[in-house]
Short mmCIF file of C-alpha atoms (C1' of nucleotides) in Angstrom, two decimals:
data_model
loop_
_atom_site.label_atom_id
_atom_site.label_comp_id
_atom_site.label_asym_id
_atom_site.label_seq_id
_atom_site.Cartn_x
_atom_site.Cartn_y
_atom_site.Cartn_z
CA UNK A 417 88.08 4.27 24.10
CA UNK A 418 87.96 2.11 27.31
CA UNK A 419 87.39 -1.36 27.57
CA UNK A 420 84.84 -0.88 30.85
CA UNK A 421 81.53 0.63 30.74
CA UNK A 422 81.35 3.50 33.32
CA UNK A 423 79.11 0.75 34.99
CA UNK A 424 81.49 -1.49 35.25
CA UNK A 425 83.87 0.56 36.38
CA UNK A 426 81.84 1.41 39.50
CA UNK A 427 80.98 -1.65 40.39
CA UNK A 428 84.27 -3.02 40.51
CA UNK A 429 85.34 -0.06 42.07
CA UNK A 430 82.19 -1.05 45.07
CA UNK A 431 83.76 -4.06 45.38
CA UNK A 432 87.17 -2.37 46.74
CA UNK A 433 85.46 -0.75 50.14
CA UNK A 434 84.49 -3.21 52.61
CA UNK A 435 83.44 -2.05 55.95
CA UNK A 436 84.45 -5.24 57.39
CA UNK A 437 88.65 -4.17 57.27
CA UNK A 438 89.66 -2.00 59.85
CA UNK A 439 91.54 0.70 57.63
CA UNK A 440 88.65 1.07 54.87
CA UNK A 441 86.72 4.12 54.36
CA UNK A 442 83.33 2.66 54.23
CA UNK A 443 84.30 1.57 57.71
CA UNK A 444 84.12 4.91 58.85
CA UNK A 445 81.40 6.10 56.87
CA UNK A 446 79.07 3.31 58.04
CA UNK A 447 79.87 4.68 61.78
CA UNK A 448 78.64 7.80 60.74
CA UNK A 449 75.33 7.00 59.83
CA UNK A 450 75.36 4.56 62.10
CA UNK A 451 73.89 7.49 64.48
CA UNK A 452 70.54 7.85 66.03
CA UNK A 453 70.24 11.70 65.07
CA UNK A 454 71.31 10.96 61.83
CA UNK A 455 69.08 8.34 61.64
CA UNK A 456 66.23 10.45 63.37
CA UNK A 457 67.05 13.65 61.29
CA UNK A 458 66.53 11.30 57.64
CA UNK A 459 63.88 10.39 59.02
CA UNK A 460 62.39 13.25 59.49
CA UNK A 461 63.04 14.92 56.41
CA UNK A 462 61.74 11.57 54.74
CA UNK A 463 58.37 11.80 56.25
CA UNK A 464 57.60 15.63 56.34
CA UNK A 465 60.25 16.83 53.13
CA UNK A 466 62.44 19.83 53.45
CA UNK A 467 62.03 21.11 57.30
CA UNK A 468 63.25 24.36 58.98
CA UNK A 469 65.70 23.93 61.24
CA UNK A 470 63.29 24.67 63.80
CA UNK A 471 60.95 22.30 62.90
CA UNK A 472 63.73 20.08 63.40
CA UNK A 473 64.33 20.83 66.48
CA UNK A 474 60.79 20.30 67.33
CA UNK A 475 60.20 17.30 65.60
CA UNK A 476 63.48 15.38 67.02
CA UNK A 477 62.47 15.58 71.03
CA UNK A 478 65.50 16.26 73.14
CA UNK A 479 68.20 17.06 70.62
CA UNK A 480 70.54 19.69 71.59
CA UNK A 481 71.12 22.82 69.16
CA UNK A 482 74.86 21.33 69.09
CA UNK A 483 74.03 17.95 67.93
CA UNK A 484 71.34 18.74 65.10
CA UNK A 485 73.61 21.97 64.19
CA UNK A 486 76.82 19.47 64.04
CA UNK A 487 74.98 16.04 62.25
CA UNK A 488 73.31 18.58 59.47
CA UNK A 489 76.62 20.04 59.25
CA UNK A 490 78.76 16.65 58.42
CA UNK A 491 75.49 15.27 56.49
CA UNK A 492 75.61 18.26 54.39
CA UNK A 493 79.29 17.93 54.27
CA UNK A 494 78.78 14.01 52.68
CA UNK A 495 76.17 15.49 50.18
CA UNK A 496 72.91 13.58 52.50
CA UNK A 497 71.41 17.13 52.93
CA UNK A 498 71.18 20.28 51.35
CA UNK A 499 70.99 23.92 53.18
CA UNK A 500 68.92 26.69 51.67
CA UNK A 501 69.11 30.35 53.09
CA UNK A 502 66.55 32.66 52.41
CA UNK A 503 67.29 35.96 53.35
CA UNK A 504 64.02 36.96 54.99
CA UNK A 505 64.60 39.05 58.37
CA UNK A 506 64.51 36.68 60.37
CA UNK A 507 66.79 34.21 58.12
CA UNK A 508 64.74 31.25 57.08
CA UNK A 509 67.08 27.76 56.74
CA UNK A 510 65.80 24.84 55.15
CA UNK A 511 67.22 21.01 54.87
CA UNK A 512 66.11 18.75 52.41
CA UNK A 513 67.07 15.33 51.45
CA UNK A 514 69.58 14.91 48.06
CA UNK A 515 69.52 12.59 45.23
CA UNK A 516 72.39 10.59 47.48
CA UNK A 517 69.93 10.82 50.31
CA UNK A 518 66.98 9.21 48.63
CA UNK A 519 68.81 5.82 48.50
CA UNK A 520 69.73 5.66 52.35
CA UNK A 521 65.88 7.13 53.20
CA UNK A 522 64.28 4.06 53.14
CA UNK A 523 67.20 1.95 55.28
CA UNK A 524 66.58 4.87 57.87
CA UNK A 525 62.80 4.78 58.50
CA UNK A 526 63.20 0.55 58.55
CA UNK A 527 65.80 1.35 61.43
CA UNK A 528 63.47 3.50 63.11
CA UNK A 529 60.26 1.80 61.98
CA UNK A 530 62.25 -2.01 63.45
CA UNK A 531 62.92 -0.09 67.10
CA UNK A 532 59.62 1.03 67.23
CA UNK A 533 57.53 -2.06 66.14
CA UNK A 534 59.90 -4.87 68.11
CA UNK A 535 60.62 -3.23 71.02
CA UNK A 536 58.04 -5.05 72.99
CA UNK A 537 59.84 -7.96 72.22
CA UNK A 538 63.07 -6.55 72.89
CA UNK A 539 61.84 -5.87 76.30
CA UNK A 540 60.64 -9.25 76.71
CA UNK A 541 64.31 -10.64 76.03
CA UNK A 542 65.57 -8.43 78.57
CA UNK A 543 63.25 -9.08 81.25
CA UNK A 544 63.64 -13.02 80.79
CA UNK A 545 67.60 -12.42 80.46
CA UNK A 546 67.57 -10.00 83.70
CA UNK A 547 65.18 -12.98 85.37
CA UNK A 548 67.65 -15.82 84.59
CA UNK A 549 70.69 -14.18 85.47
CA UNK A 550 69.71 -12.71 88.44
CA UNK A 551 68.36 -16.47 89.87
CA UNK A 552 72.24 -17.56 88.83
CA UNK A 553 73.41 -14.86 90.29
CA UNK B 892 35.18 -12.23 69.08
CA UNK B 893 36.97 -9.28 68.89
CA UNK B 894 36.15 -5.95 66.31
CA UNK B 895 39.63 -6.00 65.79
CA UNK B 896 41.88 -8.22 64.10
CA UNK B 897 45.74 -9.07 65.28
CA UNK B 898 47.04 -7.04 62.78
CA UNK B 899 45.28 -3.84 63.38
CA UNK B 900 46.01 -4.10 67.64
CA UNK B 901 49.68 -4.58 66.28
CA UNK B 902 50.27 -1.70 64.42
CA UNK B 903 47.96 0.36 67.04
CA UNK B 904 50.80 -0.92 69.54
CA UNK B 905 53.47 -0.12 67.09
CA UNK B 906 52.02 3.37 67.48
CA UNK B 907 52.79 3.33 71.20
CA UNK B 908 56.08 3.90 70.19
CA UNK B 909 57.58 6.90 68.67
CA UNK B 910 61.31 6.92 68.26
CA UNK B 911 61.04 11.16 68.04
CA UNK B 912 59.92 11.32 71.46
CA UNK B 913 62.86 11.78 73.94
CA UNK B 914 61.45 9.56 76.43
CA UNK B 915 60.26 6.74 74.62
CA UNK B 916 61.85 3.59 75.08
CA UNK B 917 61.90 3.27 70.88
CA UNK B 918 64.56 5.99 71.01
CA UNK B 919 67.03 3.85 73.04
CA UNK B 920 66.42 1.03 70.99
CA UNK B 921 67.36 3.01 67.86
CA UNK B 922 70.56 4.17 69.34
CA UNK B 923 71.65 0.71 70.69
CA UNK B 924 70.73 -0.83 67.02
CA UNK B 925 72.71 2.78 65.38
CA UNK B 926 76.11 1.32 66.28
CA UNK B 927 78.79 -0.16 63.72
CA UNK B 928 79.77 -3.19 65.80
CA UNK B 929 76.20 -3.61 66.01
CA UNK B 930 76.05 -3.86 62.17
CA UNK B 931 78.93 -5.49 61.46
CA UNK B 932 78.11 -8.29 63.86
CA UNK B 933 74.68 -8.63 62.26
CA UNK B 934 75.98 -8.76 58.68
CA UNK B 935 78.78 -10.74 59.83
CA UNK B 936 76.20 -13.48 61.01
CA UNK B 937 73.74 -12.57 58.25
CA UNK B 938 76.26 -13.16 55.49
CA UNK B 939 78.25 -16.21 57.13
CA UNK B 940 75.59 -17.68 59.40
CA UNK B 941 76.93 -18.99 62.78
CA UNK B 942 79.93 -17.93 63.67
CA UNK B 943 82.37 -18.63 66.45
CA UNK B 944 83.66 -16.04 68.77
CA UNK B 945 87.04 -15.85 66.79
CA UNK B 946 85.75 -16.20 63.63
CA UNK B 947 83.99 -12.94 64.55
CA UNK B 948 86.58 -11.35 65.86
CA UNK B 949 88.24 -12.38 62.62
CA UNK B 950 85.68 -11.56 60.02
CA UNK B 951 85.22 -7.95 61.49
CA UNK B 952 89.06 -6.47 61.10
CA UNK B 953 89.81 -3.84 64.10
CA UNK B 954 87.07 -4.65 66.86
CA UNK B 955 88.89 -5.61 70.75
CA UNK B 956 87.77 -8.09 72.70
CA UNK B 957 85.64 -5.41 74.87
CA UNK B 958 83.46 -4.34 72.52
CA UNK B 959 82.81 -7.76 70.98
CA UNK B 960 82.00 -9.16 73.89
CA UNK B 961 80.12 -6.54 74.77
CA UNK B 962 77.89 -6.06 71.59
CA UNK B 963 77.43 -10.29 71.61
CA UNK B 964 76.18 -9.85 75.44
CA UNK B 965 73.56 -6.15 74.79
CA UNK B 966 72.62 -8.51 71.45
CA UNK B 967 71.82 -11.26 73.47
CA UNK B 968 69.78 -9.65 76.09
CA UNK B 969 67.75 -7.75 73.67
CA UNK B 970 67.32 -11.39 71.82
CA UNK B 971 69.16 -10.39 69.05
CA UNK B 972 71.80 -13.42 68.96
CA UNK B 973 71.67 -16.93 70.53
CA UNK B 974 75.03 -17.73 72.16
CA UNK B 975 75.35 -21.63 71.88
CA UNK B 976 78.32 -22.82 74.71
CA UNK B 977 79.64 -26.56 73.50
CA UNK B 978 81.47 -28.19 76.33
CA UNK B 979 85.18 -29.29 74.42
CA UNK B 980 88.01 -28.34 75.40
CA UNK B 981 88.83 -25.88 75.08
CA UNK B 982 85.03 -24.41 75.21
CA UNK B 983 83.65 -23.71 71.90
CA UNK B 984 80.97 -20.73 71.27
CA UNK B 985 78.99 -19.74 68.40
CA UNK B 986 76.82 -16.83 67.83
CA UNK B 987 74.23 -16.82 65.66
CA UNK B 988 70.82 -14.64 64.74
CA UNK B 989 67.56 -15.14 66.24
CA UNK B 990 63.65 -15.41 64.73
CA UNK B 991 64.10 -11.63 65.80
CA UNK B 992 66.99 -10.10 64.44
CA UNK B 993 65.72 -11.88 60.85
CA UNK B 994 63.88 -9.00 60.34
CA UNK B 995 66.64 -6.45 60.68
CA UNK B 996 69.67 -8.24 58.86
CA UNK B 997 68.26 -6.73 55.67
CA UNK B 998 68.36 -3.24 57.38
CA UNK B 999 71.72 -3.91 58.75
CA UNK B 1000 73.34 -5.29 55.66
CA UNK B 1001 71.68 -2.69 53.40
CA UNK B 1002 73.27 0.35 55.79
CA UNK B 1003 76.82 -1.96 55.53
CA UNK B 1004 76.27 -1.87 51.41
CA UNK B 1005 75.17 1.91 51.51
CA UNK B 1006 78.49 2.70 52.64
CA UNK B 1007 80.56 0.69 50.58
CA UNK B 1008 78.60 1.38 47.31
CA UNK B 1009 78.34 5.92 47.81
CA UNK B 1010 81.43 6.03 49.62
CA UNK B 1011 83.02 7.68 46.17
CA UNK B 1012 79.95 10.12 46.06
CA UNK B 1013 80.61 10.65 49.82
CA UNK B 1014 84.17 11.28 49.08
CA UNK B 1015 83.68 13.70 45.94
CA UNK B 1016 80.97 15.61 48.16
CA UNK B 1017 83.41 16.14 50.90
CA UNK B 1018 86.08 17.34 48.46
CA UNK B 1019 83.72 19.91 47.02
CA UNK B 1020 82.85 21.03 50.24
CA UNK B 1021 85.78 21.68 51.91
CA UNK B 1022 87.15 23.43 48.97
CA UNK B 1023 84.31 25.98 48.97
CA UNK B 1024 85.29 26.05 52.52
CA UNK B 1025 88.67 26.53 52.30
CA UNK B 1026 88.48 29.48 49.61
CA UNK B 1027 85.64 31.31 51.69
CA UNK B 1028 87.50 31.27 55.11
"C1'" DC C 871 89.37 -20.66 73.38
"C1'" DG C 872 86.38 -17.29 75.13
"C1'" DG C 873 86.01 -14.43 77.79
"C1'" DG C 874 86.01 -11.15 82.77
"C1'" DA C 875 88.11 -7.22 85.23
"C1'" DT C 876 90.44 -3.02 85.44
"C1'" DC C 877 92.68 1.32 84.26
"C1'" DC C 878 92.40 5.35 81.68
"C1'" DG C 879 92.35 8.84 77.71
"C1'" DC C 880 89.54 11.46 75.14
"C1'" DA C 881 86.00 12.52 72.28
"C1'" DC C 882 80.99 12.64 72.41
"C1'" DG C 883 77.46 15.20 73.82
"C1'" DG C 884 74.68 18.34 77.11
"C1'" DA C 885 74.18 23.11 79.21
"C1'" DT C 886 74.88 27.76 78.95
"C1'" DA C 887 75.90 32.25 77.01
"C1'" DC C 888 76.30 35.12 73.11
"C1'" DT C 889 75.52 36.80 67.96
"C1'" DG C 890 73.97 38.38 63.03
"C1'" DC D 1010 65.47 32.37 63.76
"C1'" DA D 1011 69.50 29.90 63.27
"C1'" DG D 1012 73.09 29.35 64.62
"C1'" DT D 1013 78.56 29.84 67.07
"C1'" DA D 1014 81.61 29.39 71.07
"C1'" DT D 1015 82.92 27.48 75.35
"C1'" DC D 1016 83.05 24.81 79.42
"C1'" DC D 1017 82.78 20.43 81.28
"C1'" DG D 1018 81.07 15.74 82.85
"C1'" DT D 1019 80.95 10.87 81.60
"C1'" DG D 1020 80.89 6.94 79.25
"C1'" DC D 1021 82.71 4.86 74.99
"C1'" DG D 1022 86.19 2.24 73.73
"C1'" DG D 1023 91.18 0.65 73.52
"C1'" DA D 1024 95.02 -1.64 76.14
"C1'" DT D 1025 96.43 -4.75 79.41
"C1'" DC D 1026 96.32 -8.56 82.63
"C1'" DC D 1027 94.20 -12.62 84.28
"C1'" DC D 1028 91.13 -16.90 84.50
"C1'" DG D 1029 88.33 -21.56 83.72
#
DNA sequence: CGGGATCCGCACGGATACTG
DNA sequence: CAGTATCCGTGCGGATCCCG
């Protein structure tokens, strides 16, 4: 019998992946959701639950079929999605969130929910940035 | 005085914005903010507090001078970091977060910690999957 | 120390055409 | 409907050199 609780265990093994080192992992993982159609495509499937892919594409504005056919792929790949076929004629594919999923949800919409509340005073910034260095300039 | 209070012709403004629209400026926003130097500086400065250029370049392992100095500079603009210039010699510079980016440290740390703490589930998910993959094709 | 400027590869991502 | 395959532009990002 082990020493370590399966608890402790994963929390010490948490501690080994820090995205701040170059050659880690998480590094790479964090770039990958680090992604506004990921972060759009959580979204959406946090708001409205499982969506067709053509709702989807409806509900993400401007996303090519390659980009929301290649981030479900890799977020279905990391276990962040799950794809259901029914075989009606025509095919009907859903996406749905996972258990994995449910913990990054919230992170996503407060990404998306921060660009779309502060961007007035984003665009404030800018325009008194743009105003000073164009007077120095 | 007015029917409506400040809080109601916020979130009325906040619903200018929808980060699902291609042309809204929201979505732009969300992809500068979806970016890992983006949240590495954040948590770097979140975690740390003021930091000098080097110390940054320090704390996160792997990022050149380009994109530092570029992420500082879009950060800056969009009033996301104050840049603080102390005449020694040589110059010193220090970074720090703003009233603004407050609000999204927790995001940015939170998506930092997501990776580190399901990168195992990530991992295991991936295995799975590319075995089914493999044995299929 | 804290950058700016430049060159350049290549992978990201859009557009189009085709399929089960 | 829900993709796959392919071509191709361009801008992200690393490497290098230089400066106040």
């Amino acid at each position: 019998m082990p020493t370590t609780t399966a608890a402790q265990r994963r929390s010490s093994a948490k501690a080994e992946y820090n995205a701040f080192l170059a050659g880690c992992p998480s590094r790479e993982l964090l770039a990958r959701i680090s992604d506004k159609w990921v972060a759009l495509v959580l979204a959406a499937l946090a708001e409205e639950g499982p969506l067709r892919y053509s709702a989807l594409a409806r509900r993400i504005a401007g996303v090519s079929q390659k980009m929301l056919t290649q981030t479900l792929r890799t977020l279905e790949r990391d276990g962040l999605v799950t794809r259901t076929v029914t075989p009606t004629v025509p095919v009907t594919v859903d996406y749905a969130l996972t258990d994995l999923s449910a913990s990054l949800q919230h992170v996503m919409m407060a990404l998306k929910g921060w660009a779309e509340a502060h961007m007035d005073d984003v665009h404030e910034s800018r325009d008194s940035y743009d105003a000073i260095a164009s007077e120095v300039g």
